[in-house]
Coordinates of C-alpha atoms in Angstrom, one line a residue:
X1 CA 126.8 230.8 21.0
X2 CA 123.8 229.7 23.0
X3 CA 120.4 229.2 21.0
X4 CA 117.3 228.4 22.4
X5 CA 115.1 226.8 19.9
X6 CA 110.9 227.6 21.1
X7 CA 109.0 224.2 20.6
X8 CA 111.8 222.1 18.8
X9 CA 109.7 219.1 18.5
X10 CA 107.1 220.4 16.5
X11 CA 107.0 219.9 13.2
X12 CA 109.0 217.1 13.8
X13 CA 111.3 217.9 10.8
X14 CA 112.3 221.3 13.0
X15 CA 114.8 219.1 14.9
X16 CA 117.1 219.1 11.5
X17 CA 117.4 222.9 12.7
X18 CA 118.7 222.5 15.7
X19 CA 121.1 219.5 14.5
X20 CA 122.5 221.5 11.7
X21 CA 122.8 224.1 14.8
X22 CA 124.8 221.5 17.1
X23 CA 126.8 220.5 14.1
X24 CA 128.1 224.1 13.5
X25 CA 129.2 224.0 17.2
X26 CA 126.2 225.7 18.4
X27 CA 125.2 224.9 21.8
X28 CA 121.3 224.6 21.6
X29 CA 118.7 224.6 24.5
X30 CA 115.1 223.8 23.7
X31 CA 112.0 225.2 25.6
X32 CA 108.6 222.7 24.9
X33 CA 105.9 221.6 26.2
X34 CA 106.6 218.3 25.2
X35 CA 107.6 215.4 27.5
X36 CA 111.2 214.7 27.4
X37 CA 110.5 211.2 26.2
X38 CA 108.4 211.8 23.0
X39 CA 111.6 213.8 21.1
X40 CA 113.1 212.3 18.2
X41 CA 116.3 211.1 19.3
X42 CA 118.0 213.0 16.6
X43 CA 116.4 215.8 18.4
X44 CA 117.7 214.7 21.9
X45 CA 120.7 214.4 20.6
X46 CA 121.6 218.4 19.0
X47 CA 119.7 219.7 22.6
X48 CA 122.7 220.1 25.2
X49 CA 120.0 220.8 27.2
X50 CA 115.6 220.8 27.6
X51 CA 113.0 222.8 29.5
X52 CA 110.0 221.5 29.3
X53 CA 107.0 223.7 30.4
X54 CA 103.2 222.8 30.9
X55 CA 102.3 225.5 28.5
X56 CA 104.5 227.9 25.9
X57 CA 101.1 229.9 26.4
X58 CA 101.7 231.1 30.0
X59 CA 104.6 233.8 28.9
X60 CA 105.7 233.2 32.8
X61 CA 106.5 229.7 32.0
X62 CA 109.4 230.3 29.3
X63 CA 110.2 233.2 31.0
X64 CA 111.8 230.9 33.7
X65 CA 112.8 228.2 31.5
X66 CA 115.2 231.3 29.7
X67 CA 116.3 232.9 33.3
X68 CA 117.6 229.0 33.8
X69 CA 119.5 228.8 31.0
X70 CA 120.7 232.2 31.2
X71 CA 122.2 231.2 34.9
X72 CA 123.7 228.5 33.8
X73 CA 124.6 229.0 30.6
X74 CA 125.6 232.7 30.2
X75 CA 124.0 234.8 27.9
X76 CA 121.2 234.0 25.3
X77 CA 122.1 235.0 21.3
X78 CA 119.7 233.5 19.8
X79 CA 115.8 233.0 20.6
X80 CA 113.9 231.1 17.5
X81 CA 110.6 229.3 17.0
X82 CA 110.6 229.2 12.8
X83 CA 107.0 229.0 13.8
X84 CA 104.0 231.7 13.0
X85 CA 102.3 230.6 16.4
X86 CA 105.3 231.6 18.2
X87 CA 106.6 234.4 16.0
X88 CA 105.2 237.2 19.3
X89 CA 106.7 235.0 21.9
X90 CA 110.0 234.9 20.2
X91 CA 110.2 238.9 19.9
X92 CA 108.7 239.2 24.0
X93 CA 111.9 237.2 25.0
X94 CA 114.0 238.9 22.7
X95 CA 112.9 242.3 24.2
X96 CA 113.1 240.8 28.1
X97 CA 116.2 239.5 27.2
X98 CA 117.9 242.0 25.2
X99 CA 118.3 239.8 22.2
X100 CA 119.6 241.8 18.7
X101 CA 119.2 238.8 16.6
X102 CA 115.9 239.1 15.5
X103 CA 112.7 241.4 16.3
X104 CA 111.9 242.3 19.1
X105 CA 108.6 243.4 20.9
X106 CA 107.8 246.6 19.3
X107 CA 108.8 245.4 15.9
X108 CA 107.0 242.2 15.1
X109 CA 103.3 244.0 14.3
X110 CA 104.5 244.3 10.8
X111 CA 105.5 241.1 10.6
X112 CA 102.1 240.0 11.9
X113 CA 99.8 242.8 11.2
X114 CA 97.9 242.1 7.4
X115 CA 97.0 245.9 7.7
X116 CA 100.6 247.1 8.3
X117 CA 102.4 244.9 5.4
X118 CA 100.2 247.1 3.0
X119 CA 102.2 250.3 3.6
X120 CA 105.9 248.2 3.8
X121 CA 104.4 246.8 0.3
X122 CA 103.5 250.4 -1.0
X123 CA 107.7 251.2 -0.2
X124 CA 108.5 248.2 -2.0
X125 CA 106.5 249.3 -5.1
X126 CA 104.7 246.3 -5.3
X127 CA 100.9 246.9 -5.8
X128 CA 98.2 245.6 -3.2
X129 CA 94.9 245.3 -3.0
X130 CA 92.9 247.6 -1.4
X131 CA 91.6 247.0 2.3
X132 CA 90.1 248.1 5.5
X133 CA 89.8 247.3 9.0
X134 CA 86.0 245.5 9.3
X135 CA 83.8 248.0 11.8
X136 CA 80.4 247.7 10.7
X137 CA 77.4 246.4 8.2
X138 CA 77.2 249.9 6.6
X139 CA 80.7 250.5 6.3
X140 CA 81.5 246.9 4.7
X141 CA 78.8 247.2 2.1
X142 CA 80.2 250.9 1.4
X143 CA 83.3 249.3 1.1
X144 CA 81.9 246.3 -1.4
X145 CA 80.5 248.9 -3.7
X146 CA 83.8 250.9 -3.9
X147 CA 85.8 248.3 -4.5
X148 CA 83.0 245.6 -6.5
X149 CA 81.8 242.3 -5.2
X150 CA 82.6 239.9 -4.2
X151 CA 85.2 241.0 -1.4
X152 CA 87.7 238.8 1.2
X153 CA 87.3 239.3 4.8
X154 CA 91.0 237.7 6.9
X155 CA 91.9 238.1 10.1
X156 CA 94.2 240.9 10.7
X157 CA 96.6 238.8 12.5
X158 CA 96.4 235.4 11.0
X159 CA 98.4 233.1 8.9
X160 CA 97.3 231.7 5.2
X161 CA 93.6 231.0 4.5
X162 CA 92.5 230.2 8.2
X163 CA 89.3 232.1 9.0
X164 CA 89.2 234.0 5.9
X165 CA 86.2 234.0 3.5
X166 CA 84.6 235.2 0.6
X167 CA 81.4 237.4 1.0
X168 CA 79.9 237.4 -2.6
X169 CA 76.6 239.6 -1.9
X170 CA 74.7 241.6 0.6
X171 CA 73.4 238.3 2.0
X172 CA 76.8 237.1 2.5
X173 CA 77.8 240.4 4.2
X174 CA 74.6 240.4 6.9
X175 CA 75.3 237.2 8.1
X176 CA 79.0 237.9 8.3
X177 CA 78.6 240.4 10.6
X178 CA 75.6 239.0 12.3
X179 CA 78.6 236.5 13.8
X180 CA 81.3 239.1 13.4
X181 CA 84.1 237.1 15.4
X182 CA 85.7 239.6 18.1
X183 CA 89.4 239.7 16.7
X184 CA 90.2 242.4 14.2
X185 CA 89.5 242.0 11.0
X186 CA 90.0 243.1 7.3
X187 CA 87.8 243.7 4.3
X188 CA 89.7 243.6 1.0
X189 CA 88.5 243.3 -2.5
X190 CA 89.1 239.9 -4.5
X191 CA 92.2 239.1 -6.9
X192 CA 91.5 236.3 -9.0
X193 CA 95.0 234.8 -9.0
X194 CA 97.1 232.0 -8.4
X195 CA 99.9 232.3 -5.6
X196 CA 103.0 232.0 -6.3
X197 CA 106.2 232.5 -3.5
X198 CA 109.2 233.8 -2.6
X199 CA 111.7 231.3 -0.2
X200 CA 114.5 231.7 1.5
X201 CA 117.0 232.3 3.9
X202 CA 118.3 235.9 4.1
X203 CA 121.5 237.2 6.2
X204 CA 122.2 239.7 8.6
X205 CA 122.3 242.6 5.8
X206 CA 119.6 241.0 4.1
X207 CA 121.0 239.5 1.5
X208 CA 119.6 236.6 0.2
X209 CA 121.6 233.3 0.9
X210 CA 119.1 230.9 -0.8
X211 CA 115.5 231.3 -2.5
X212 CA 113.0 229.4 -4.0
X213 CA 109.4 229.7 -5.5
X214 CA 106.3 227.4 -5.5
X215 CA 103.0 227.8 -7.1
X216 CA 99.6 227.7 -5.7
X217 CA 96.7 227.4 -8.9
X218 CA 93.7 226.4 -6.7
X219 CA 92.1 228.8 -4.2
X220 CA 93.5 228.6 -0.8
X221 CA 90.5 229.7 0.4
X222 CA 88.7 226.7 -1.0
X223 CA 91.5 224.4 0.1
X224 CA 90.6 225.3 3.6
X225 CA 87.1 225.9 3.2
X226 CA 85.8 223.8 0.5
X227 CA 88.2 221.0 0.7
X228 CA 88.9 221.2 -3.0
X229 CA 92.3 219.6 -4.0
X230 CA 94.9 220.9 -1.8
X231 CA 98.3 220.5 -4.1
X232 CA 101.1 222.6 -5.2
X233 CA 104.5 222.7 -6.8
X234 CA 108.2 224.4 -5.6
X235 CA 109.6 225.9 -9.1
X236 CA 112.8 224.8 -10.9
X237 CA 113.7 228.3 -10.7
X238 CA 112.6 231.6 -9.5
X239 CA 110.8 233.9 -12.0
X240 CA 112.7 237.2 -12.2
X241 CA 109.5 239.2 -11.7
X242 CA 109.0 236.9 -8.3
X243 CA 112.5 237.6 -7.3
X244 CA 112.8 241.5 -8.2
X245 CA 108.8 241.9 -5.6
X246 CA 111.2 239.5 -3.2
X247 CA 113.9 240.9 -2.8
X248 CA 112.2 244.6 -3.0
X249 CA 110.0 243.9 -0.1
X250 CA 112.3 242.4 1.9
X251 CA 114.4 245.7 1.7
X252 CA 111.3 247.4 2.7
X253 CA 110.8 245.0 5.7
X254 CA 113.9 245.4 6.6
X255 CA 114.4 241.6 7.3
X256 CA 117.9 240.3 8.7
X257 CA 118.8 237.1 9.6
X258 CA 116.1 235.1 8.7
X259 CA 113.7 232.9 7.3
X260 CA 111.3 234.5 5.4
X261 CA 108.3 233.3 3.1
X262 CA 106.2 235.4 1.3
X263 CA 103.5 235.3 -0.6
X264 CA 102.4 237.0 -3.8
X265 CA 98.9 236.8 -6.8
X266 CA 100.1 236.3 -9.9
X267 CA 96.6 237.8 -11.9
X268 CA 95.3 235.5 -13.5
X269 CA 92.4 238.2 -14.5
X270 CA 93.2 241.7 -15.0
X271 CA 92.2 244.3 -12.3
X272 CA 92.1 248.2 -12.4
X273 CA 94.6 249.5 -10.8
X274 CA 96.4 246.4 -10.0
X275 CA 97.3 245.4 -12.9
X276 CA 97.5 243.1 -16.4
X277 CA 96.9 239.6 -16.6
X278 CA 100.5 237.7 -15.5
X279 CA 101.4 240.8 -13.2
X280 CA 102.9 240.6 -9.7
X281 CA 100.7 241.3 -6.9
X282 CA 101.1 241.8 -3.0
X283 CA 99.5 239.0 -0.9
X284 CA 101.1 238.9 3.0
X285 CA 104.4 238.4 4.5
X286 CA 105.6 235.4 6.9
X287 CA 109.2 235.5 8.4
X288 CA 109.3 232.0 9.3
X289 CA 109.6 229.1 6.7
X290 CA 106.6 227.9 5.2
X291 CA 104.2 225.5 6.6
X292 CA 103.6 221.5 6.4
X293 CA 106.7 220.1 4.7
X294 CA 108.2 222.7 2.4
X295 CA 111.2 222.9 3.8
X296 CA 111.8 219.8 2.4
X297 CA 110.1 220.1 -0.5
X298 CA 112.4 223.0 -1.3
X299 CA 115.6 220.7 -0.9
X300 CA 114.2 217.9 -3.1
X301 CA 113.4 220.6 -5.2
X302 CA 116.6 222.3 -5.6
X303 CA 119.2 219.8 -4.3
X304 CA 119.6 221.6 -1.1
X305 CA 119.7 221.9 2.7
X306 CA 117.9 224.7 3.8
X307 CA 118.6 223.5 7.1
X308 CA 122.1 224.1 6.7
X309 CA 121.9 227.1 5.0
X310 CA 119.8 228.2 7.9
X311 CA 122.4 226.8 10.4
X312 CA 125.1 228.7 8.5
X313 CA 123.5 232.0 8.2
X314 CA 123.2 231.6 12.5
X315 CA 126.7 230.7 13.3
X316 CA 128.5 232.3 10.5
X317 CA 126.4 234.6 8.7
X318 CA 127.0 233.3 5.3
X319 CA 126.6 230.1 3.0
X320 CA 129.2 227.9 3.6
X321 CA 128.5 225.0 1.4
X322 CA 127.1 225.3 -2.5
X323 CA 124.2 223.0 -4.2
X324 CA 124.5 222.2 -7.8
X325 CA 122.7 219.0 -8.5
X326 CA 119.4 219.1 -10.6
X327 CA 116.6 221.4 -10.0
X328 CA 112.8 219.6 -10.5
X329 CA 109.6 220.3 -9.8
X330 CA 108.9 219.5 -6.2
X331 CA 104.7 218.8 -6.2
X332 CA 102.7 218.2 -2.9
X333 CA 99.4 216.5 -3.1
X334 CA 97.7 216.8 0.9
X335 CA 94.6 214.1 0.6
X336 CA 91.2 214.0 3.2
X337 CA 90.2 211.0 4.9
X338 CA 86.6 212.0 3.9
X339 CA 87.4 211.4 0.5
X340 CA 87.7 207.9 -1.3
X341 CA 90.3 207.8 -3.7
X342 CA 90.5 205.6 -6.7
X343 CA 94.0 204.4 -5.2
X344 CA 95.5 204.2 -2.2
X345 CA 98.2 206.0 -1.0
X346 CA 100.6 203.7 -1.5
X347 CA 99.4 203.0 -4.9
X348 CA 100.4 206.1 -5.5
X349 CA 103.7 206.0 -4.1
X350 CA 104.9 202.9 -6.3
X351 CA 103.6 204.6 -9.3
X352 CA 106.2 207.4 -8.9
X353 CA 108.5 204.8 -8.6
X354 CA 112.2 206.8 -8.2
X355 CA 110.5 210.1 -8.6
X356 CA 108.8 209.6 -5.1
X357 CA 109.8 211.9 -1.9
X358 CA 107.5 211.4 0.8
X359 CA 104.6 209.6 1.8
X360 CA 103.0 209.9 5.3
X361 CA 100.5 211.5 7.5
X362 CA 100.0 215.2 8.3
X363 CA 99.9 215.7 12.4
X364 CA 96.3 216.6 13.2
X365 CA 97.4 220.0 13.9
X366 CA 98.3 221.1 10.6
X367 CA 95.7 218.3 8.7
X368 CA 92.3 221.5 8.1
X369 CA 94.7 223.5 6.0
X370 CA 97.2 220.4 4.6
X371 CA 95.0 217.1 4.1
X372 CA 95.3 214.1 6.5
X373 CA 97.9 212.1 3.3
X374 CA 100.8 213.5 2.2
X375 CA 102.1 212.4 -1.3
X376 CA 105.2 214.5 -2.5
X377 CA 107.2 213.9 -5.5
X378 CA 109.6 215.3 -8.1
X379 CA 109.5 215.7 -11.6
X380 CA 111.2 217.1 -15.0
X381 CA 108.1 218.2 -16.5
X382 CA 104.8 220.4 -15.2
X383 CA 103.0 217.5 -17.4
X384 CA 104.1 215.2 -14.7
X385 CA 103.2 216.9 -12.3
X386 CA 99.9 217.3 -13.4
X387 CA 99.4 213.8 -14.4
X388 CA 100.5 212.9 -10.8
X389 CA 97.9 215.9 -9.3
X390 CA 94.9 214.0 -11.2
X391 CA 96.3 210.2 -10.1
X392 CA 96.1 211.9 -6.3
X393 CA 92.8 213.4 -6.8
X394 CA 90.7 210.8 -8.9
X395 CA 87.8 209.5 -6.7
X396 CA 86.5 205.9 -6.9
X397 CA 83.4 205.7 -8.7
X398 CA 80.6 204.4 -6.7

């Protein structure tokens, strides 16, 4: 089987996918625009083989690089990224290629769309909010007084909280669209809810190999935007109300053989026609593994290697290996060099002692959404992790 992995290096955890790969006996050619030098060597080691380009950008560029290992190689079976950025560059080779493993051209706008997941979401019979495309002043305040301030205006095609706001008045509206940015974008009315998930690894029928679930209480909007504290938790379990909305919409989707992460409100105020405080709510669809370092929050989580499971589901289309050790809560605390703490990071660490995970730095790339310090950790009680989210968060008094 010959994979080729799009931008292997980055995140840097990414090369466990393509070692679990070479471990299965998966031969694995990577296309980055990374110098040779600056891969991991665990990384170096599970590529049989790297193209680097100047720029993944220039679709000309991997073009080549896959006509290469094509020639020399044989036939391409897999094309991958795990990434959102590279989610429509993946399906264009798929579709030049002739790739069946994964979406191709015509098929990734509902992957990427915001607009589109609504309708896959109405098939699933999982409620969303209402929405529409953002044309102009009149039509957005029309649209405000329909559906009550204040309202959320995303990018169509955009992944989490990036470029989104909230437009709480008339005010807010005119000067949003006195600098109405020139990609598409959506008007929807607010939920007030925290976000809760559905993880996993599904196979080639779509049936679900492996899931998990982690909570979101604080706006993600304000994470991004306000730079309020930018934590959350993976689940012991999944909630059956999360799992029945996952597994419903990935029927709807259609997904196969893949990653998938998507994201749901659980109401944390009732809203007509949506539903009753605690109720499940549509939020957007990613079919790629969730961002920062998740995946490996979900195997401290739940004793697991979503790596391998992901590895598995490529070479053989099932799970080949089982996970029964202890399920915890998995909690991530991302904290801003702006900020000054009332202990440092590794303060922190040592006063989680065993229940300690990881503690580093969040590439520069990923830092506006994340925070610049990561602290995870794992615990038996939400208690814990809460006593752990106010440690992270306490600033020094002046």
């Amino acid at each position: 089987m010959n994979f080729v992995f799009i931008s292997p290096n980055f995140p840097e955890a990414y090369r466990w996918f393509c070692v679990r790969l070479r471990e299965n006996g998966v031969n694995v050619l990577g296309v980055g625009d990374a110098p040779y030098d600056f891969l991991h060597p665990d990384l170096k080691w599970a590529l049989t083989e790297y193209y680097r380009v100047d720029s993944l950008e220039d679709y000309d560029q991997p073009l080549r690089a896959l006509g290469h290992f094509t020639g020399r190689y044989g036939k391409i079976d897999w094309v991958e990224s795990n990434n959102e950025y590279w989610l429509e560059l993946d399906a264009r080779l798929r579709t030049d290629f002739n790739i069946t493993t994964g979406p191709k051209a015509h098929e990734i706008g509902k992957y990427k769309s915001k607009l589109a997941m609504k309708e896959y979401y109405k098939k699933a019979g999982v409620p969303c909010a209402r929405c529409a495309p953002v044309t102009d002043l009149e039509a957005g305040l029309a649209f405000a007084r329909e559906a009550g301030w204040p309202v959320v205006v995303k990018p169509d095609n955009g992944v989490g909280a990036v470029a989104t706001w909230k437009l709480e008045n008339e005010g807010d509206m005119e000067r949003f669209f006195k600098a109405l940015p020139e990609t598409p974008y959506l008007m929807e009315e607010y939920i007030s809810g925290s976000v809760t998930t559905y993880d996993g690894i599904c196979d080639s029928k779509g049936e679900v190999l492996f899931a998990a679930s982690h909570v979101t209480r604080n706006s993600i909007m304000d994470m991004v935007n306000k730079h309020v504290p930018t934590y959350y938790y993976v689940d012991k379990e999944v909630p059956p109300d999360v799992e029945a909305a996952g597994k419903a919409t990935l029927k709807a989707f259609g997904a196969a053989s893949r990653f998938f992460h998507l994201e749901f409100f659980r109401l944390t105020r009732a809203k007509a026609g949506l539903g009753e405080v605690g109720d499940i709510v549509a939020l957007e669809v990613n079919m790629r593994p969730a961002g920062g370092f998740t995946p490996d929050m979900l195997n401290f989580s739940q004793s697991a290697d979503v790596y391998r499971i992901w590895a598995d589901m490529v070479a053989f289309d099932q799970q080949r290996h089982t996970y029964n050790g202890p399920h915890r809560y998995c909690v991530y605390a991302g904290r801003r060099d702006e900020n000054r703490y009332d202990i440092s990071l590794g303060e922190l660490e040592a006063r989680c002692g065993n229940r300690a995970r990881l503690f580093t730095r969040m590439p520069d790339a990923l830092a506006g959404t994340m925070g610049n310090q990561v602290a995870i950790a794992c615990f038996d009680c939400l208690e814990d992790v809460e006593d752990f989210v106010q440690a992270a968060f306490r600033l020094r008094e002046e």
